[in-house]
Coordinates of C-alpha atoms and ligand atoms in Angstrom, one line a residue:
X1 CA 0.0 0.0 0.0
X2 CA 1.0 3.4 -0.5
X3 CA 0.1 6.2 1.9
X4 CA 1.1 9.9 2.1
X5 CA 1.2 12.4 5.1
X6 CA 0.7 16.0 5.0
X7 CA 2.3 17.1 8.0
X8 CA 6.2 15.7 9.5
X9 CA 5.7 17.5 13.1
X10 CA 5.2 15.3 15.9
X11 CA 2.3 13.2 14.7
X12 CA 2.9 13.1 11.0
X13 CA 7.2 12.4 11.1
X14 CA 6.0 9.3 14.0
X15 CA 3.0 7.9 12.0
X16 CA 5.2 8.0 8.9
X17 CA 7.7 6.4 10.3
X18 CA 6.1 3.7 11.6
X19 CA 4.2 2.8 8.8
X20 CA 6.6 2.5 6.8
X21 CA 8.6 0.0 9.2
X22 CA 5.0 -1.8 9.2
X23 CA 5.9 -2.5 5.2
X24 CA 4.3 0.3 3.6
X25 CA 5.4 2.6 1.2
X26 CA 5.5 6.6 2.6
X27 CA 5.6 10.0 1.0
X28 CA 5.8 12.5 4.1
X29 CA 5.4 16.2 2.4
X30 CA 5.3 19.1 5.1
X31 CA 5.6 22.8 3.9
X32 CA 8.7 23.7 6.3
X33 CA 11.0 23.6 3.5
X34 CA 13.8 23.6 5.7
X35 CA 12.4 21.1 8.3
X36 CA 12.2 19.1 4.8
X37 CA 16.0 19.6 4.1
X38 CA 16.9 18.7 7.2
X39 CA 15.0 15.5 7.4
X40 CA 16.8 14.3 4.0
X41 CA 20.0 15.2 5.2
X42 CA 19.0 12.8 8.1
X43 CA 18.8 15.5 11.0
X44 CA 15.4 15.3 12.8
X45 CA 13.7 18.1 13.6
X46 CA 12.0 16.9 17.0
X47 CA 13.1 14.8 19.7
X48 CA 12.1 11.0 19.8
X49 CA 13.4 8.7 21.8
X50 CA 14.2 5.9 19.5
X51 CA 12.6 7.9 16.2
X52 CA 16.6 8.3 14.4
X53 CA 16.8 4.6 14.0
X54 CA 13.6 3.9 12.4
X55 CA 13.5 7.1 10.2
X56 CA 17.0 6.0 8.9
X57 CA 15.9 2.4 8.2
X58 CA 12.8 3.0 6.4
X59 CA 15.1 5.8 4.5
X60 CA 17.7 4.2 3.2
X61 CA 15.2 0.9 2.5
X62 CA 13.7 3.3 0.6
X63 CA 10.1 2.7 2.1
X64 CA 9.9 6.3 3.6
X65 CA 10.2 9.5 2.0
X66 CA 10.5 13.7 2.6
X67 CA 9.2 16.0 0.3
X68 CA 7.6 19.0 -0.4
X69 CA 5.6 18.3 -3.7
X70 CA 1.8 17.1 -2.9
X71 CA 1.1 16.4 -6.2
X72 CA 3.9 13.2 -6.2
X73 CA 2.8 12.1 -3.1
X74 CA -0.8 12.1 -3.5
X75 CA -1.2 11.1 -6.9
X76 CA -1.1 7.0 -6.6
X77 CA -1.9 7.1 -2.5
X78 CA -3.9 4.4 -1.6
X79 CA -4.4 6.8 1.6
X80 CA -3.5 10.2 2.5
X81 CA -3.2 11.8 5.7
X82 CA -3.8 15.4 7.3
X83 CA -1.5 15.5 10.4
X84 CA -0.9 19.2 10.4
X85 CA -1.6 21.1 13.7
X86 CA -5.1 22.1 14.7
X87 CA -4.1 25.2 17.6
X88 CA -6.4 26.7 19.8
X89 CA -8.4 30.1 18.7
X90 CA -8.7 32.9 21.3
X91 CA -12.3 31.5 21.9
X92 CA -11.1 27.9 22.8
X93 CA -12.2 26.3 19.3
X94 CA -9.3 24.1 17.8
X95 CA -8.4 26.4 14.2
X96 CA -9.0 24.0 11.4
X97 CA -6.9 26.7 9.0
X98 CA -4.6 24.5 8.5
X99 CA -6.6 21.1 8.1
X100 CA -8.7 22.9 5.9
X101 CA -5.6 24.0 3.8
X102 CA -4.2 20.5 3.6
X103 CA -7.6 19.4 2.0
X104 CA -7.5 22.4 -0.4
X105 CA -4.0 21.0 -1.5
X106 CA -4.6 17.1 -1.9
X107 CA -7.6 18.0 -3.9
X108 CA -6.8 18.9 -7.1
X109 CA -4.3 15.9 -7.4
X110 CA -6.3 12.7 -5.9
X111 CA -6.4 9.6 -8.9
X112 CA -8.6 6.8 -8.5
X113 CA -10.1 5.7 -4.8
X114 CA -8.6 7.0 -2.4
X115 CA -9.3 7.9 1.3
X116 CA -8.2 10.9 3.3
X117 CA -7.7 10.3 6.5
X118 CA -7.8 13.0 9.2
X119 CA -5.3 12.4 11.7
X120 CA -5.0 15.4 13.2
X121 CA -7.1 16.2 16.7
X122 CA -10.5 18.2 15.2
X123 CA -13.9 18.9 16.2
X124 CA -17.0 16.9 15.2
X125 CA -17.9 17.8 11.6
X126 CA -14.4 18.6 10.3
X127 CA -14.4 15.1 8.3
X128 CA -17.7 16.7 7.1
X129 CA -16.3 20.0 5.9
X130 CA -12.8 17.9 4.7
X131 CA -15.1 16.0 2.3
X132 CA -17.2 19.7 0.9
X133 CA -14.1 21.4 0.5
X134 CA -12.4 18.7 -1.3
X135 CA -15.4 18.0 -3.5
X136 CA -15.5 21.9 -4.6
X137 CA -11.7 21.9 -5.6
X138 CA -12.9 18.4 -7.8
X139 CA -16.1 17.3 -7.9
X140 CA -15.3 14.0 -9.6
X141 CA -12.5 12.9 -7.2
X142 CA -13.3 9.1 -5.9
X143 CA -12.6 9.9 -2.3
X144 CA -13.6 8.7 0.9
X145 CA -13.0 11.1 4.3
X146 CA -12.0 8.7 7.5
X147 CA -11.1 9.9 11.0
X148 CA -8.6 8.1 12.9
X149 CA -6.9 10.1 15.8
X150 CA -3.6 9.8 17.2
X151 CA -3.1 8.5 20.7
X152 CA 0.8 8.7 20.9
X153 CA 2.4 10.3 23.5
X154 CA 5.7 12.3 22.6
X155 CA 8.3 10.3 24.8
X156 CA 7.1 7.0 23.9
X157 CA 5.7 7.8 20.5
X158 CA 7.2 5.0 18.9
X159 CA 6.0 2.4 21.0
X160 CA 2.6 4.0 21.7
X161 CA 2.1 3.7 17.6
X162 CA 3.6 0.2 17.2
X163 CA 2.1 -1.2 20.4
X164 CA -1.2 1.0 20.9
X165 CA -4.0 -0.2 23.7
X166 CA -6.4 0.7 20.4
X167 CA -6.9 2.0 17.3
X168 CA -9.6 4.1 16.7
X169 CA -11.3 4.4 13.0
X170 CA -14.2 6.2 11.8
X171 CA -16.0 6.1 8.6
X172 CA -18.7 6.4 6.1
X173 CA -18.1 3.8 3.9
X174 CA -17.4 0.1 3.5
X175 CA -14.5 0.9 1.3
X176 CA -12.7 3.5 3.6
X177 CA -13.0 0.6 6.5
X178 CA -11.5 -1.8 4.0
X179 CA -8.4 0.3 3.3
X180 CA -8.2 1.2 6.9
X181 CA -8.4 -2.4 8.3
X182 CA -5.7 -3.5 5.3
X183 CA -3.8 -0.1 6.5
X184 CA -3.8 -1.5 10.4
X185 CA -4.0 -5.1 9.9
X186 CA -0.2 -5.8 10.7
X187 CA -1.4 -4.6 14.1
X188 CA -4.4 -6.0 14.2
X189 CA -2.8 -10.0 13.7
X190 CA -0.9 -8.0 17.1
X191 CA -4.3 -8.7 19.1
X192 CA -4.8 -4.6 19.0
X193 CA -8.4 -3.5 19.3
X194 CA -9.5 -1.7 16.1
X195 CA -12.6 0.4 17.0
X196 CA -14.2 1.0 13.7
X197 CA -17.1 3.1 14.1
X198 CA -18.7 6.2 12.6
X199 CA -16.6 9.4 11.7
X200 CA -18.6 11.6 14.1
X201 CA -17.8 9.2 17.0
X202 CA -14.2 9.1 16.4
X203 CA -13.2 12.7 16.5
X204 CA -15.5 13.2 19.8
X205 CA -13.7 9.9 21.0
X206 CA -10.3 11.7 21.0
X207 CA -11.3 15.0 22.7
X208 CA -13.1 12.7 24.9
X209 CA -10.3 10.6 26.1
X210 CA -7.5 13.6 26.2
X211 CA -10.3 15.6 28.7
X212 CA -10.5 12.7 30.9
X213 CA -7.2 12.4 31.5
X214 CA -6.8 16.4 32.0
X215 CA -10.2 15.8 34.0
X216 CA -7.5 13.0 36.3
X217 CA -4.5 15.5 36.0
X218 CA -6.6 18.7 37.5
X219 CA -8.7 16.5 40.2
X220 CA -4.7 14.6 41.9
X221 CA -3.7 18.4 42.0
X222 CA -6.1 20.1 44.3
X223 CA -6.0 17.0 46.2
X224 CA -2.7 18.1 46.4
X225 CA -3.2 21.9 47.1
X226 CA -6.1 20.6 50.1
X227 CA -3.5 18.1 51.4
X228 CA -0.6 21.4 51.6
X229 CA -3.4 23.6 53.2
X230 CA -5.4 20.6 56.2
X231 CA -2.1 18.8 56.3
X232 CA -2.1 15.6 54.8
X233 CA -0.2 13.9 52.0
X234 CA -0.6 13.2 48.5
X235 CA 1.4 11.0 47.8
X236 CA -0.4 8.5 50.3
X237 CA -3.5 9.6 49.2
X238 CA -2.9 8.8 45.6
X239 CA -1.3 5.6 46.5
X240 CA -4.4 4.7 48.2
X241 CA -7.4 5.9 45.3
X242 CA -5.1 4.4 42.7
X243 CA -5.3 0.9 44.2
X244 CA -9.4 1.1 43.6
X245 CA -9.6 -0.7 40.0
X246 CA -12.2 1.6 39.4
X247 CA -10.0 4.7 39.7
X248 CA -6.5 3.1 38.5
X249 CA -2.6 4.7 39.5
X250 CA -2.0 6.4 36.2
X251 CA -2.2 10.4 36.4
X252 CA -2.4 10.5 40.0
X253 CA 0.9 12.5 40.0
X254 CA 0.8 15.7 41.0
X255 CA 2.9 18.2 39.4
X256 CA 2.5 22.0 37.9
X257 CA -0.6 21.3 36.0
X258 CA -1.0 19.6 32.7
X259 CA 0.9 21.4 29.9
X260 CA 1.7 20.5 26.2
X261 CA 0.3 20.5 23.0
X262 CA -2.4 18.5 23.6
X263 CA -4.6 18.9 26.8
X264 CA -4.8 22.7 27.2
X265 CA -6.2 22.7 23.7
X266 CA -8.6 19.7 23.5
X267 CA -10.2 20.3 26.6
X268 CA -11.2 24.2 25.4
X269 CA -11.8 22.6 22.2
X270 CA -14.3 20.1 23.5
X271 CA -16.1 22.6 26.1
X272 CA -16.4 25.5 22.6
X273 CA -18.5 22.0 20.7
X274 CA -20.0 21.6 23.9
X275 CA -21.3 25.3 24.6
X276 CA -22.1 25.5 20.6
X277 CA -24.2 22.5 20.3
X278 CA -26.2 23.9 23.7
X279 CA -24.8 21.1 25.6
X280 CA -22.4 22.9 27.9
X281 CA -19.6 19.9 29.5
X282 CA -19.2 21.4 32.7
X283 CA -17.0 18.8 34.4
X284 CA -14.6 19.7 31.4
X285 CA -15.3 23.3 32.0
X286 CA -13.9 23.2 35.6
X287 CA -10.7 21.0 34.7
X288 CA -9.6 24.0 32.3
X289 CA -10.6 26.6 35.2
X290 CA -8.8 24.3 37.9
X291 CA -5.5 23.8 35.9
X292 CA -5.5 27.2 35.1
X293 CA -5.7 28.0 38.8
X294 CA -3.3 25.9 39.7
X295 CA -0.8 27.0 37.6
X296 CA -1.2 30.8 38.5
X297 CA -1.1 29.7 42.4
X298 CA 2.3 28.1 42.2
X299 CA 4.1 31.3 41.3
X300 CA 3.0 32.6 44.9
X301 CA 4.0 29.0 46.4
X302 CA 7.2 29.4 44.6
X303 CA 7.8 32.3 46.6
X304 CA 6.6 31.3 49.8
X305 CA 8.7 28.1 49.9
X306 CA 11.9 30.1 48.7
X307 CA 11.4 32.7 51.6
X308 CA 10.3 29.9 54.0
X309 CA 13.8 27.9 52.9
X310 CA 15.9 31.3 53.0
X311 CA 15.1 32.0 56.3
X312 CA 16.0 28.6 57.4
X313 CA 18.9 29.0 56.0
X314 CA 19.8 32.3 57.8
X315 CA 19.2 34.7 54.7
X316 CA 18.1 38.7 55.6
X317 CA 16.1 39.1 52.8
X318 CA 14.1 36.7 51.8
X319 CA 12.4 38.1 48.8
X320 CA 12.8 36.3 45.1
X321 CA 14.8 39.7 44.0
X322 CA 18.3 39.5 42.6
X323 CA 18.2 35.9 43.6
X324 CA 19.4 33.0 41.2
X325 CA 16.8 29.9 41.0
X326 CA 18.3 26.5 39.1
X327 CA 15.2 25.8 37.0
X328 CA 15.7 22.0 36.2
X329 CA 13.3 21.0 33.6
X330 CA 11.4 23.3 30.7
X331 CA 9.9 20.7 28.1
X332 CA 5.8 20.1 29.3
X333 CA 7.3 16.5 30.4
X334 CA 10.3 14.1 30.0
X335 CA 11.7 12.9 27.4
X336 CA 10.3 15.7 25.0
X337 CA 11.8 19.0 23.7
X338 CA 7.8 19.9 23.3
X339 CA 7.5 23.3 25.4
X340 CA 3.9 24.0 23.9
X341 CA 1.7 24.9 27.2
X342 CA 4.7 24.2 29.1
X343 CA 3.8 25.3 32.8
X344 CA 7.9 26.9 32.7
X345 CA 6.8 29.2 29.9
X346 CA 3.9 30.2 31.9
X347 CA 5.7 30.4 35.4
X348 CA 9.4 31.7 34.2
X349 CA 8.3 34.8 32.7
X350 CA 6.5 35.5 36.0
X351 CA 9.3 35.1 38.0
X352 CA 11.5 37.0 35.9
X353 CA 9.1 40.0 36.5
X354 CA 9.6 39.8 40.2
X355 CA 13.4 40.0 39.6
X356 CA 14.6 36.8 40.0
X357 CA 18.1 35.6 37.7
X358 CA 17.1 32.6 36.2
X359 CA 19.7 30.0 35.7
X360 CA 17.7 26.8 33.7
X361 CA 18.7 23.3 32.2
X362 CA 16.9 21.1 30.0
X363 CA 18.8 17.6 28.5
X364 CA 16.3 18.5 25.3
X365 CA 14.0 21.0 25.4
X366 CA 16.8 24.5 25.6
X367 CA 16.3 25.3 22.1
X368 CA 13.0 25.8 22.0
X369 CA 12.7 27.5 25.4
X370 CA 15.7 29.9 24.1
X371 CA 13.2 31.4 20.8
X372 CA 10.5 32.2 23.8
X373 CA 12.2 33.0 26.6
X374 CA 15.9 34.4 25.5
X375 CA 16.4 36.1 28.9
X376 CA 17.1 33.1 30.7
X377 CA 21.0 31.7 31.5
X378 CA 21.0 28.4 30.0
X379 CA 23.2 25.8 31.6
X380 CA 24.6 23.0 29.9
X381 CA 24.0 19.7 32.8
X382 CA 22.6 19.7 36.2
X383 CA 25.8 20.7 38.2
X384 CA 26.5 23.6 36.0
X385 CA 22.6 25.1 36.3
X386 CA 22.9 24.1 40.5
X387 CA 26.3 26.2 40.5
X388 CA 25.6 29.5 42.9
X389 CA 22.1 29.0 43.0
X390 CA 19.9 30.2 45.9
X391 CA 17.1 27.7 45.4
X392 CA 16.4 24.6 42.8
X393 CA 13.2 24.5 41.1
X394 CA 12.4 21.3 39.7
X395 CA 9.7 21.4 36.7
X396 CA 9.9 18.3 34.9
X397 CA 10.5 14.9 36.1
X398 CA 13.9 14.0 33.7
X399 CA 15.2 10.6 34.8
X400 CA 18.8 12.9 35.1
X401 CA 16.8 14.9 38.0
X402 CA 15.8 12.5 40.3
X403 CA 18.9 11.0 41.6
X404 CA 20.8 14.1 41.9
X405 CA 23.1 13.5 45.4
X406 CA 22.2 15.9 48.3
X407 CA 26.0 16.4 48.2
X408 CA 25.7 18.2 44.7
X409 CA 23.4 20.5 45.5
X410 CA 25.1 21.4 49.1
X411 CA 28.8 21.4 47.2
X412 CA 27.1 23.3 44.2
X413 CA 24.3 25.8 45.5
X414 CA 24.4 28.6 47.3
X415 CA 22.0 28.1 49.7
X416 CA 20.3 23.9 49.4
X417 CA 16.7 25.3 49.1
X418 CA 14.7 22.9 47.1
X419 CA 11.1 23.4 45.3
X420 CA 10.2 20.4 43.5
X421 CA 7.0 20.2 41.8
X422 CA 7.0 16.8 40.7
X423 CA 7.8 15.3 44.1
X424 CA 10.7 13.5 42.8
X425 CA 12.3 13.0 46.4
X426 CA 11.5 12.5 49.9
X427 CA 10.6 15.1 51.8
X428 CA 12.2 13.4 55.1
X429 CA 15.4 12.4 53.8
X430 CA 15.7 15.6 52.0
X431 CA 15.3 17.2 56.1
X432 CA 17.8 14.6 57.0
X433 CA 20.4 15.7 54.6
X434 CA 20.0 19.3 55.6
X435 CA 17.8 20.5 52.5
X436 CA 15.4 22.4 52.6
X437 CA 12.7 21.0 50.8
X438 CA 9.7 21.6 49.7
X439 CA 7.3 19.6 47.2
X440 CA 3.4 19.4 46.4
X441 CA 0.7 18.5 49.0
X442 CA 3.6 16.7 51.6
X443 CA 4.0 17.8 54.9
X444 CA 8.0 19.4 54.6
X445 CA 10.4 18.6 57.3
X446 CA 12.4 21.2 58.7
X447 CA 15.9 20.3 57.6
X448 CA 18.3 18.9 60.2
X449 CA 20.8 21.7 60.4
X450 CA 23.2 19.4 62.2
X451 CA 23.7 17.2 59.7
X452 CA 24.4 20.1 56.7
X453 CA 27.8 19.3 55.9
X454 CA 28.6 22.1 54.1
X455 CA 26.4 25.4 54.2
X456 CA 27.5 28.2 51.7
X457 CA 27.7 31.9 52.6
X458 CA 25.6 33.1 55.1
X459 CA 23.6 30.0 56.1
X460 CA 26.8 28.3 57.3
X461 CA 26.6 31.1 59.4
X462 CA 22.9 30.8 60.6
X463 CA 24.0 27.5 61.4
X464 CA 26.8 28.4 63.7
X465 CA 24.5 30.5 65.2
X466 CA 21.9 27.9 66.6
Ligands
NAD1 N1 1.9 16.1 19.6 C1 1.2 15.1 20.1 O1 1.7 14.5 21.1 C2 -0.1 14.7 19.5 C3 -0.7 13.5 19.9 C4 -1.9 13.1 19.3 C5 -2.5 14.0 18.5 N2 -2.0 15.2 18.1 C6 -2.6 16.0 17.1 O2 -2.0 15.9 15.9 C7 -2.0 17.1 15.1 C8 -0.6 17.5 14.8 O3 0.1 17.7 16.0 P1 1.7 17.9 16.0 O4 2.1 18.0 17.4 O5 2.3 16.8 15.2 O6 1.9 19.3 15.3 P2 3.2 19.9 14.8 O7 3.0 21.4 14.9 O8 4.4 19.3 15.4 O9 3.3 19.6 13.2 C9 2.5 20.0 12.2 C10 3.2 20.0 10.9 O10 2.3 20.3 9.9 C11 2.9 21.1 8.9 N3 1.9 21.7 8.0 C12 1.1 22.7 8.3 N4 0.3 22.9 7.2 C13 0.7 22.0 6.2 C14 0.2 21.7 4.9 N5 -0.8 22.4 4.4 N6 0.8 20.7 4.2 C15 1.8 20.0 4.8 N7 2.3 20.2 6.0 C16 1.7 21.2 6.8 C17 3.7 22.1 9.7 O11 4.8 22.7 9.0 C18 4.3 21.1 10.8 O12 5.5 20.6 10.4 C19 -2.7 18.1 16.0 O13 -4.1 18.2 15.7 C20 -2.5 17.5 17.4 O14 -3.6 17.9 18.3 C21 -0.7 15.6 18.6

């Protein structure tokens, strides 16, 4: 089979990829020219774990293939995908511009039957509106609209594609659900679940699923926030609700709300739908008020944990101006260089308005931080960001931040004040090793000042002190 991809960004470059390593031919066009030169020189424009290898197999087999011409890529496609990004408008509605332009493009050059598959995340109706506008570009065009959303997850993109939990199809024809089960079916022998159903049902399924996860994200966080203000802990709490089958331990991990390209913009997306077909989704509604909440309240717990760690630590003035914070962490998660809806891009800026010098490492993501927020210091590994710092804020849970020794940060920072909002460590030993630590809805111990080996500057002082 033969399939083309509008669209090498996240979505499109993984789907193409692994198609092709399923044994089927790939044209991928995008219309980044340079992404496009880059690709065939072999240089991938994202990070992937794992994504080089394939790509360069399926290249040099000659099964996969970059370009920027849609007429060679479309003409003999058996199908042809729309992965291009669908962004959020002002309003919360996902913009469709650019599906809409993909469409406009494929039309004109479609031979023979062939099915256009949406992969991109869009409202109910755009496989409708796909189908018009191709039909007024060439009303004769044998061709077949299917949904089929992506459920990857950038980090393990490969293996969410090769090994999904389903596939989900959607379309209005017995011949667009033959192609698509011929597409899938080296993953169907696999024992993965194909959900074929109608085209309506699969575009709300996606939204659906991506605002019950947010719906899990937003709900372990102000469990979180009430657990820091009555005094209990999360993490036990968590522990506990996860073990209910019903409820399940995935996305019970509190952190700086959910971030990313994905979330943030299908949740709004599905609650515009909702509000537009009369049918307002409340419970989807308050996830996007409660993340953003949550997200604006950290700056202020930011501060209140550095001051609350200065002063333990025997500084004056305890106020976040002039003082250098390690940021460790900017992409939206690990092992992505994805800062879309990141909460750093949200929370940095805010702290650089109050004066602080941020310092900030990321093992992927620094480039794309660096075009939005220029102003910070980037560091090139975790003991170079630590070095002279007054406090460590840690964003994203990298593997390469959660083993990081007590004795680097008391050798490296100024002062070993800790926030961590991904609750990568314990909030006892932490005490124990002299940090002062603080993390999201755990009770924080009040560091053993006995046991700080090495105190910088003036908290060596405070410690002589008591
Ligand atoms: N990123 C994810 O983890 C993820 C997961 C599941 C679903 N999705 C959905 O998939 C879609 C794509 O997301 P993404 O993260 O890959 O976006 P992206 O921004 O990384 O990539 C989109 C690509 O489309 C290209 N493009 C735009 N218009 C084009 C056109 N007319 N012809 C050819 N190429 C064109 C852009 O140049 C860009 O390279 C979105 O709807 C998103 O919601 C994303």
């Amino acid at each position: 089979m033969k399939i083309s991809i509008l669209g090498v960004g996240y979505v499109g470059l993984v789907s193409g990829a692994c198609f092709a390593e399923l044994g089927w031919n790939v044209d991928s066009v995008d219309i980044d020219e340079e992404k496009i030169a880059r690709l065939k020189l072999g240089d991938l424009p994202i990070f992937e774990p794992g994504l080089d290898e394939i790509v360069q197999r399926n290249v040099s087999n000659g099964r996969l293939k970059f370009g920027t011409d849609v007429a060679s890529a479309v003409a003999d496609a058996d199908a042809v995908f729309i992965a291009v990004g669908t962004p959020p408008l002002e309003d919360g509605r996902a913009d469709t511009t650019a599906v809409a332009a993909a469409a406009r493009e494929i039309a004109p050059h479609l031979s023979g039957y062939t099915v256009v598959v949406i992969k991109s995340t869009v409202p109910v109706g755009t496989g409708t509106y796909v189908t018009r506008l191709i039909r007024e570009v060439n009303p004769t065009a044998q061709v077949s609209v299917a949904s089929n959303p992506e459920f990857l997850r950038e980090g393990s993109a490969i293996r969410d594609f090769l090994q999904p939990e389903r596939i989900v199809v959607g379309c209005v024809d017995t011949g667009a659900r033959e192609v698509m089960r011929a597409l899938y079916a080296p993953l169907e022998l696999r024992d993965v679940p194909l959900i074929l159903t109608d085209r309506a049902t699969a575009e709300l399924i996606k939204y659906s699923a991506n605002s019950f996860l947010a719906a899990k994200v937003a709900f372990i966080n102000e469990m979180a926030d009430l657990c820091d203000s009555i005094g209990a802990n999360v993490d036990d709490l968590a522990r506990a609700i996860g073990l209910d089958s019903r409820i399940g331990p995935s996305f019970l991990k509190p952190g700086p709300g959910y971030g990313g390209s994905c979330f943030p913009k299908d949740t709004l997306a599905l609650a515009a739908q909702a509000q537009e077909a009369d049918c307002p989704v409340r419970i989807v509604e308050a996830v996007v008020a409660s993340n953003a909440h949550h997200i604006r309240r950290l700056v202020g717990k930011i501060e209140r944990d550095c001051a609350a760690g200065w002063g333990r630590m025997g500084y004056e003035d305890t106020t976040l101006w002039g003082k250098k914070l390690a940021v460790l962490g900017l992409a939206f998660k690990s092992n992505t260089d994805d800062i879309r809806y990141a909460a750093s891009v949200v929370i940095l800026p805010q702290l650089e308005k109050q004066g602080v010098r941020l310092q900030a490492y990321d093992p992927a993501a620094m480039d794309n931080a660096k075009e939005v927020m220029p102003g910070i210091d980037y560091r090139t590994s975790v003991e170079d960001v630590l070095e002279g710092a007054d406090a460590a804020l840690i964003l994203t849970e990298w593997p390469q931040f959660h083993g990081i020794s007590w004795a680097t940060l008391k050798d490296r920072m100024a002062s070993p004040v800790v926030v961590d909002l991904r609750n990568l460590y314990s909030p006892k030993d932490a005490a124990d090793a002299g940090i002062a630590y603080y993390s999201l809805g755990r009770p924080d111990h009040a560091p053993s000042i006995s046991k700080v080996v090495k105190l910088a500057g003036v908290a060596k002082d405070a410690a002589k002190a008591v």
